[in-house]
CSV table of C-alpha atoms and ligand atoms in Angstrom, one decimal:
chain,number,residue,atom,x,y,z
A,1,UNK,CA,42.1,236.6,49.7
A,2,UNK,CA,44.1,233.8,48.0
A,3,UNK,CA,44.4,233.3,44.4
A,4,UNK,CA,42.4,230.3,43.1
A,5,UNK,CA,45.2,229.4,41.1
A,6,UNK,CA,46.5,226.1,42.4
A,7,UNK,CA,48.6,224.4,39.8
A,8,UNK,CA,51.2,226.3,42.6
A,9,UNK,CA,50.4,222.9,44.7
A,10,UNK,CA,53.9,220.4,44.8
A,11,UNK,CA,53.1,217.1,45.8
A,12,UNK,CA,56.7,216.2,47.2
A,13,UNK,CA,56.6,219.7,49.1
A,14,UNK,CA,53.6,218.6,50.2
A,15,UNK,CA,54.2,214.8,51.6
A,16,UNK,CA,57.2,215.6,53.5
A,17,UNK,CA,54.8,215.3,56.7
A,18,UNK,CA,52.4,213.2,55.7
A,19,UNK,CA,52.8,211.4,59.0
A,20,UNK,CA,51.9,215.0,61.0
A,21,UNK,CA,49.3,215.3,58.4
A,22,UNK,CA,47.4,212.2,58.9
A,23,UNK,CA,46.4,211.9,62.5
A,24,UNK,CA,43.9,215.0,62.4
A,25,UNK,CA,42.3,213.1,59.7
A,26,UNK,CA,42.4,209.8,62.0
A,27,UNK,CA,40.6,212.0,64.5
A,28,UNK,CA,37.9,213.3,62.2
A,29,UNK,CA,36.8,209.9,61.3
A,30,UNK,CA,37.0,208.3,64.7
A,31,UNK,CA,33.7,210.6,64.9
A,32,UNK,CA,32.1,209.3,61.7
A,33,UNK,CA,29.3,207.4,62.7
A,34,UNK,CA,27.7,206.6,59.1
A,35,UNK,CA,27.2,202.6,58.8
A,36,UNK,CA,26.9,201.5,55.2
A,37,UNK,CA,27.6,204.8,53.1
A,38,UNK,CA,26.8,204.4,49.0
A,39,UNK,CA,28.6,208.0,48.0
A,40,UNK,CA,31.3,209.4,49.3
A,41,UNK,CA,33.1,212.4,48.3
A,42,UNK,CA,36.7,213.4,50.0
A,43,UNK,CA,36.9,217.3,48.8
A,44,UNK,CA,40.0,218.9,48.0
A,45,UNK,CA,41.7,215.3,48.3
A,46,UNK,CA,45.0,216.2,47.0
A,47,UNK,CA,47.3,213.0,46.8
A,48,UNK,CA,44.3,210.6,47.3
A,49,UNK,CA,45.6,209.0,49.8
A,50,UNK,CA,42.9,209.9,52.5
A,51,UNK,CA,40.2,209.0,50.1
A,52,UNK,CA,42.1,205.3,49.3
A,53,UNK,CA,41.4,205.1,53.7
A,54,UNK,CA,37.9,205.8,52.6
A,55,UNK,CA,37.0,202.9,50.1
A,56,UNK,CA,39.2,200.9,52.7
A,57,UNK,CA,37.2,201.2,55.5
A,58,UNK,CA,33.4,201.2,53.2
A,59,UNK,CA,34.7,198.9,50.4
A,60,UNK,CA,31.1,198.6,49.5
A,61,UNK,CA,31.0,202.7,49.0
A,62,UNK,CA,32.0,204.7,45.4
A,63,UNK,CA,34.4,207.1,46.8
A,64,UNK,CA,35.4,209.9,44.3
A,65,UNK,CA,38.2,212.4,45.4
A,66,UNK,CA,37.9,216.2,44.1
A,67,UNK,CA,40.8,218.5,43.7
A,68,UNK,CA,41.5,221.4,42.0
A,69,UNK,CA,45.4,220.8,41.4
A,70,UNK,CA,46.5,218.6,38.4
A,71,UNK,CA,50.3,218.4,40.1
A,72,UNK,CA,48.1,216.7,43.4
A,73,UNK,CA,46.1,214.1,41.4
A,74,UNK,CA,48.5,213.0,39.4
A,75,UNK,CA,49.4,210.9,42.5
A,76,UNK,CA,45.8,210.2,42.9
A,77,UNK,CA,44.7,209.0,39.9
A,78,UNK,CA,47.2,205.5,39.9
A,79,UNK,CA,45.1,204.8,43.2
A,80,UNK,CA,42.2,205.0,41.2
A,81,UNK,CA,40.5,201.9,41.2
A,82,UNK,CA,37.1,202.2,38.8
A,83,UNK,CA,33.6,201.7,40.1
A,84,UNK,CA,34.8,202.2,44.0
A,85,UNK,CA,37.1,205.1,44.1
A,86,UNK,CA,38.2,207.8,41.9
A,87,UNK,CA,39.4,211.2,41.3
A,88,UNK,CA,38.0,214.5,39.6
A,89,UNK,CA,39.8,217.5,38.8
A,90,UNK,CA,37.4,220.3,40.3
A,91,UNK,CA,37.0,223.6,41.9
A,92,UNK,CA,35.1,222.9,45.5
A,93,UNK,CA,33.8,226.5,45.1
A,94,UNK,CA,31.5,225.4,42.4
A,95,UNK,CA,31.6,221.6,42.6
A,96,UNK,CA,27.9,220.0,42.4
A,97,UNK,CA,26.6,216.6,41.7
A,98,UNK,CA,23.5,214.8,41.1
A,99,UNK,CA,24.5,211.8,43.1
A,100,UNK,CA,22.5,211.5,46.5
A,101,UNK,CA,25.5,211.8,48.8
A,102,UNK,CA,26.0,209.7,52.2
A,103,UNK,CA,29.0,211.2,53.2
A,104,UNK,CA,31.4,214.4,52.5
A,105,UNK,CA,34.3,214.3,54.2
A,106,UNK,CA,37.1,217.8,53.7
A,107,UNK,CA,40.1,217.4,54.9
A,108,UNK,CA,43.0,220.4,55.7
A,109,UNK,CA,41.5,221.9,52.2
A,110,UNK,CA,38.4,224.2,53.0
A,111,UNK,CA,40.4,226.8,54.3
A,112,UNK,CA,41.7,227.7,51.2
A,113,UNK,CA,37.8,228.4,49.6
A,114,UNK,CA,36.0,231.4,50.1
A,115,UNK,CA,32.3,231.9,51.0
A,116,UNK,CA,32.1,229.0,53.8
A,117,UNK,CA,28.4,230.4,53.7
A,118,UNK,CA,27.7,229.4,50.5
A,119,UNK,CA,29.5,226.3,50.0
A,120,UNK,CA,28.0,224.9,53.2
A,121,UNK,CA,24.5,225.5,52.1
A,122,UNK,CA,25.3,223.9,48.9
A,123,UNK,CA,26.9,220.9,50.4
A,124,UNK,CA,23.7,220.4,52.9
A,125,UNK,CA,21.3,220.5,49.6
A,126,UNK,CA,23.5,217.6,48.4
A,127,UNK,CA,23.7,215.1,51.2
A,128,UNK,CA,20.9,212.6,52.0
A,129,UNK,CA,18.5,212.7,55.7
A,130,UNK,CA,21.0,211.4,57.8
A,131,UNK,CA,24.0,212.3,55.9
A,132,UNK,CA,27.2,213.6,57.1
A,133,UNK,CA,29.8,216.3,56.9
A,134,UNK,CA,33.1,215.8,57.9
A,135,UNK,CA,35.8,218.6,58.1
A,136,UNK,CA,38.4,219.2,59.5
A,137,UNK,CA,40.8,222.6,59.0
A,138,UNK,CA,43.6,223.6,60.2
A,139,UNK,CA,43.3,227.4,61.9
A,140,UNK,CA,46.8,229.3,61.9
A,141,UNK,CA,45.7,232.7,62.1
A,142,UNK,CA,46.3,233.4,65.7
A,143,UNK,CA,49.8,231.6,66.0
A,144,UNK,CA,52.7,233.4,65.3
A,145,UNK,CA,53.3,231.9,62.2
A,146,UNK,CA,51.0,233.6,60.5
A,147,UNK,CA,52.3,236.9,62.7
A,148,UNK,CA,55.9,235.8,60.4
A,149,UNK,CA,54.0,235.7,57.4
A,150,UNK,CA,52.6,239.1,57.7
A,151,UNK,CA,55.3,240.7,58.9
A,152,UNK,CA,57.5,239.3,55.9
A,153,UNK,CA,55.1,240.3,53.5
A,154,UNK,CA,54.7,243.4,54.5
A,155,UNK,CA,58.1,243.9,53.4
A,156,UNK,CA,58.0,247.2,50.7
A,157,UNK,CA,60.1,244.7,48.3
A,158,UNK,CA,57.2,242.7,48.1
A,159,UNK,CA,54.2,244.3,49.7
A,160,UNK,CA,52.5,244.8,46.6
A,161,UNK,CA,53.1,241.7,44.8
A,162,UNK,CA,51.3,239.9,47.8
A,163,UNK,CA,49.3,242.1,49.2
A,164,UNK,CA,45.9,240.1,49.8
A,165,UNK,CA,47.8,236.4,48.6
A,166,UNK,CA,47.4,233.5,50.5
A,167,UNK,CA,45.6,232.3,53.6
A,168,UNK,CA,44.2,235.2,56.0
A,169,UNK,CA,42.8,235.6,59.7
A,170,UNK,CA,39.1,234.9,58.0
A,171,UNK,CA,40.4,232.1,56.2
A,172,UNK,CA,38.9,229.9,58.7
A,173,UNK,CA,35.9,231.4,61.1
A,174,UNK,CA,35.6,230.6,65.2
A,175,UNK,CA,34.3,227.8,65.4
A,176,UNK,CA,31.0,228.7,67.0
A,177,UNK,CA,30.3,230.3,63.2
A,178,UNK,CA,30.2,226.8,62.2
A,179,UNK,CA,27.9,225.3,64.5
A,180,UNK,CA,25.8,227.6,64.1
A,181,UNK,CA,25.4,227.9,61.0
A,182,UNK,CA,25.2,224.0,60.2
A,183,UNK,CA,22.4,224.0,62.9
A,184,UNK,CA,20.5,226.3,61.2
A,185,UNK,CA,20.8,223.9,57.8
A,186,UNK,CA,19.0,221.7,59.8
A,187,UNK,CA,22.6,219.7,61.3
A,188,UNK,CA,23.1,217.8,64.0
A,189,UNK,CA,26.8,219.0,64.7
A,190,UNK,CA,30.0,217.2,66.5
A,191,UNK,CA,32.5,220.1,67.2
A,192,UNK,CA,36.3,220.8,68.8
A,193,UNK,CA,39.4,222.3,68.6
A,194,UNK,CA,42.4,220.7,69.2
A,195,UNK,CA,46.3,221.4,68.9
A,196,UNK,CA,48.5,219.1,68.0
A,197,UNK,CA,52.4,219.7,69.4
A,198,UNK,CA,53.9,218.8,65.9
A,199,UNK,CA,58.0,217.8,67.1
A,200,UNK,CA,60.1,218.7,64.3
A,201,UNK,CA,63.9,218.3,63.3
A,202,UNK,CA,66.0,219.9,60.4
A,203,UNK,CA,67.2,223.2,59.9
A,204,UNK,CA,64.0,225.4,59.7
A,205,UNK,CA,61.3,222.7,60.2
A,206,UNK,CA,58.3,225.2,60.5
A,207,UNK,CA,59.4,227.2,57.2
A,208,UNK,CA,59.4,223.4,55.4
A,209,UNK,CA,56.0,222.8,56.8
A,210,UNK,CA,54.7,226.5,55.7
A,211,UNK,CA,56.2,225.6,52.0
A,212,UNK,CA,54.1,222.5,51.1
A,213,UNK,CA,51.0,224.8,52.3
A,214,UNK,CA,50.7,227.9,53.2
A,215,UNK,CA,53.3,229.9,51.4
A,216,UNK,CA,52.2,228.1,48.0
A,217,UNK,CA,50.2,231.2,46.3
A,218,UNK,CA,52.8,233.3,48.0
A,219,UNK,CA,55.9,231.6,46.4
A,220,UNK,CA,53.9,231.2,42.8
A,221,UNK,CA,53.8,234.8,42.4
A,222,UNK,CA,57.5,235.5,43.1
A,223,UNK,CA,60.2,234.9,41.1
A,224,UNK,CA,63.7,233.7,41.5
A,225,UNK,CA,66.4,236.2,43.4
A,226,UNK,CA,63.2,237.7,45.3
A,227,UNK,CA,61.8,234.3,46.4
A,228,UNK,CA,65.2,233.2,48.2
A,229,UNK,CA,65.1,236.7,49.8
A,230,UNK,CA,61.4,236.4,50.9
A,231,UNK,CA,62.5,232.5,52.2
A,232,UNK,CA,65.7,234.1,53.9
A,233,UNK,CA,63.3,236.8,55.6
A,234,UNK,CA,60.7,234.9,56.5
A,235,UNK,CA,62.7,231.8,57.8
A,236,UNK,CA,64.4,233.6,60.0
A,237,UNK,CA,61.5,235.3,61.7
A,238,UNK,CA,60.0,231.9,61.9
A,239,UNK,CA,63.2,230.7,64.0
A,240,UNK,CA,63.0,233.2,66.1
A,241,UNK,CA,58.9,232.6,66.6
A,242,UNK,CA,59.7,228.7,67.2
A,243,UNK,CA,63.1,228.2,68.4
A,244,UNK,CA,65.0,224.9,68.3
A,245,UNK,CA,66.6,223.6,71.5
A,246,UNK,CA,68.4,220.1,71.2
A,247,UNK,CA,67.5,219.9,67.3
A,248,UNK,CA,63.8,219.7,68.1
A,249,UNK,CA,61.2,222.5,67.0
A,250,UNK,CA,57.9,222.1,68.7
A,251,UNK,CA,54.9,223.5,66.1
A,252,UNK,CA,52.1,223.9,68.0
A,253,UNK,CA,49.3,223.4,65.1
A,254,UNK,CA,45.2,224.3,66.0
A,255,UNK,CA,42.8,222.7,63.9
A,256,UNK,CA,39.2,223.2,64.0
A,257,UNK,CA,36.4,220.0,63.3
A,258,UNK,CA,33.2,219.4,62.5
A,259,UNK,CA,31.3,216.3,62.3
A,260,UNK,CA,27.5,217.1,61.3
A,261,UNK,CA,24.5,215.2,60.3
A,262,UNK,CA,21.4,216.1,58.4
B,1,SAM,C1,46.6,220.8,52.4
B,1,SAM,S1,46.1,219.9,51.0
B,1,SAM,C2,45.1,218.6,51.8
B,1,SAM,C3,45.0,217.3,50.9
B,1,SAM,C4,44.3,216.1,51.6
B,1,SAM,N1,42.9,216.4,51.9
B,1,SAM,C5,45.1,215.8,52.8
B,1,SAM,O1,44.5,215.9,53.9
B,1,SAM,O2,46.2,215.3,52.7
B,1,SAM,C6,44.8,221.0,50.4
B,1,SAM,C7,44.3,220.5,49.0
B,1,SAM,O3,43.2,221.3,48.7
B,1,SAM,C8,43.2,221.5,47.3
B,1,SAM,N2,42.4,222.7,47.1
B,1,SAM,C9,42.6,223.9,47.5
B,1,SAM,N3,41.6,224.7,47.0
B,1,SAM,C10,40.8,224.0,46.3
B,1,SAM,C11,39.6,224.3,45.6
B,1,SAM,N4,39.1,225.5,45.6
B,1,SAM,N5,39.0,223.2,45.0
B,1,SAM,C12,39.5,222.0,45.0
B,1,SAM,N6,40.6,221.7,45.7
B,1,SAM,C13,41.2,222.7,46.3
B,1,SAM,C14,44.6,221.6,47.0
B,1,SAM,O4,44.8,221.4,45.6
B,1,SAM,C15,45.3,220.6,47.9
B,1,SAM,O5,45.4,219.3,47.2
């Protein structure tokens, strides 16, 4: 399970790929059907960026971005702009609202909340007839990245420091879990998988990648000498998994989607 702490999040970590990022969230929306939404929320919105795309493309919609992590909106909140689109500091694992909601989009951030169970039911009882979910997460569990991971942690330095830390092969459920279950809220669901070949350069692109993610409630609970020799230990399985030929490293990346309407 991973810790809910997430002041652990680092922005600049984090929008070194912003360019990789943003095209599954292109893809999600190219879906959206909705015509003239009123409420929109973008859950776990981190930088705010993605929401801004939101009030761009409704400009007669409030949009209000929620995130847990201080460190992440404090690059939101100068994009704030009041009455059409702001940002709330709040766990999606307990989040409500009163406001009828037109559209909830979630975007590379419900993998890191447990109970998908729960908090789909609660989003359903918060959307309008003919409201829609959005979601889109990205689904590592079966690539050998997250093979790396384990086998680094599992390291007896370490083991028990991060034993149960961090993203986890449940993390995200098959995708079929999802349809199913938002049919039986009464959905009418839109679903894939896709995997995007992300073509990377640098020295250890994929361990860069796993840094502004991933390995965050990892890395928070280690400290100093023991973090460089988890990086060291990990980084190098992680070469080995995805090998550079010609200074390109080719991250193959699956991501999971869902597009559902009440
Ligand atoms: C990978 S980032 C995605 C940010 C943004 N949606 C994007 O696509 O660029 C994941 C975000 O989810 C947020 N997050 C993780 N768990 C959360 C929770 N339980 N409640 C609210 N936000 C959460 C993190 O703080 C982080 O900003």
């Amino acid at each position: 399970m991973e810790t809910k702490e997430h002041s652990m999040w680092d922005a600049a970590t984090y929008l070194k790929f912003s360019d990789e990022r943003s095209r599954p969230f292109a893809d999600l929306m190219s879906q959206v059907r909705t015509a003239e939404p009123e409420w929109i929320i973008d859950l776990g919105c981190g930088t705010g960026a993605l929401a801004k795309t939101l009030s761009e493309r409704w400009p007669g919609a409030r949009v209000v971005g929620v995130d847990s992590s201080k460190e992440m909106l404090s690059q939101a909140t100068p994009l704030a702009i009041p009455g059409r689109l702001e940002y709330e500091q709040a766990d999606i694992a307990t989040w409500s609202t009163q406001r009828p909601l037109d559209l909830v989009v979630s975007n590379a951030a419900l993998q890191w909340v447990n109970d998908h169970d729960g908090v789909l039911t609660r989003l359903a009882k918060m959307l309008v007839p003919g409201g829609t979910l959005a979601v889109q997460m990205p689904d590592r569990s079966h690539t050998p990245s997250q093979v790396a991971v384990e086998d680094a942690v599992a390291d007896p330095r370490w083991s028990s420091t991060l034993q149960n830390v961090g993203l986890h092969r449940k993390s995200v459920e098959p995708l079929a879990w999802y349809v199913h279950h938002l049919h039986d809220l009464g959905f009418k669901v839109n679903a894939w998988e896709t995997t995007y070949y992300h073509i990377l350069t640098g020295e250890n692109p994929v361990l860069e990648w796993l840094k502004g993610t991933a390995l965050r409630p990892l890395l928070a609970c280690l400290r100093g000498e023991q973090t460089e020799e988890f990086l060291r230990v990990l980084g190098s399985r992680l070469k080995d998994a995805y090998p550079a030929r010609e200074g390109i490293t080719v991250f193959p990346m699956p991501r999971v989607f869902f597009v559902a309407t009440r």
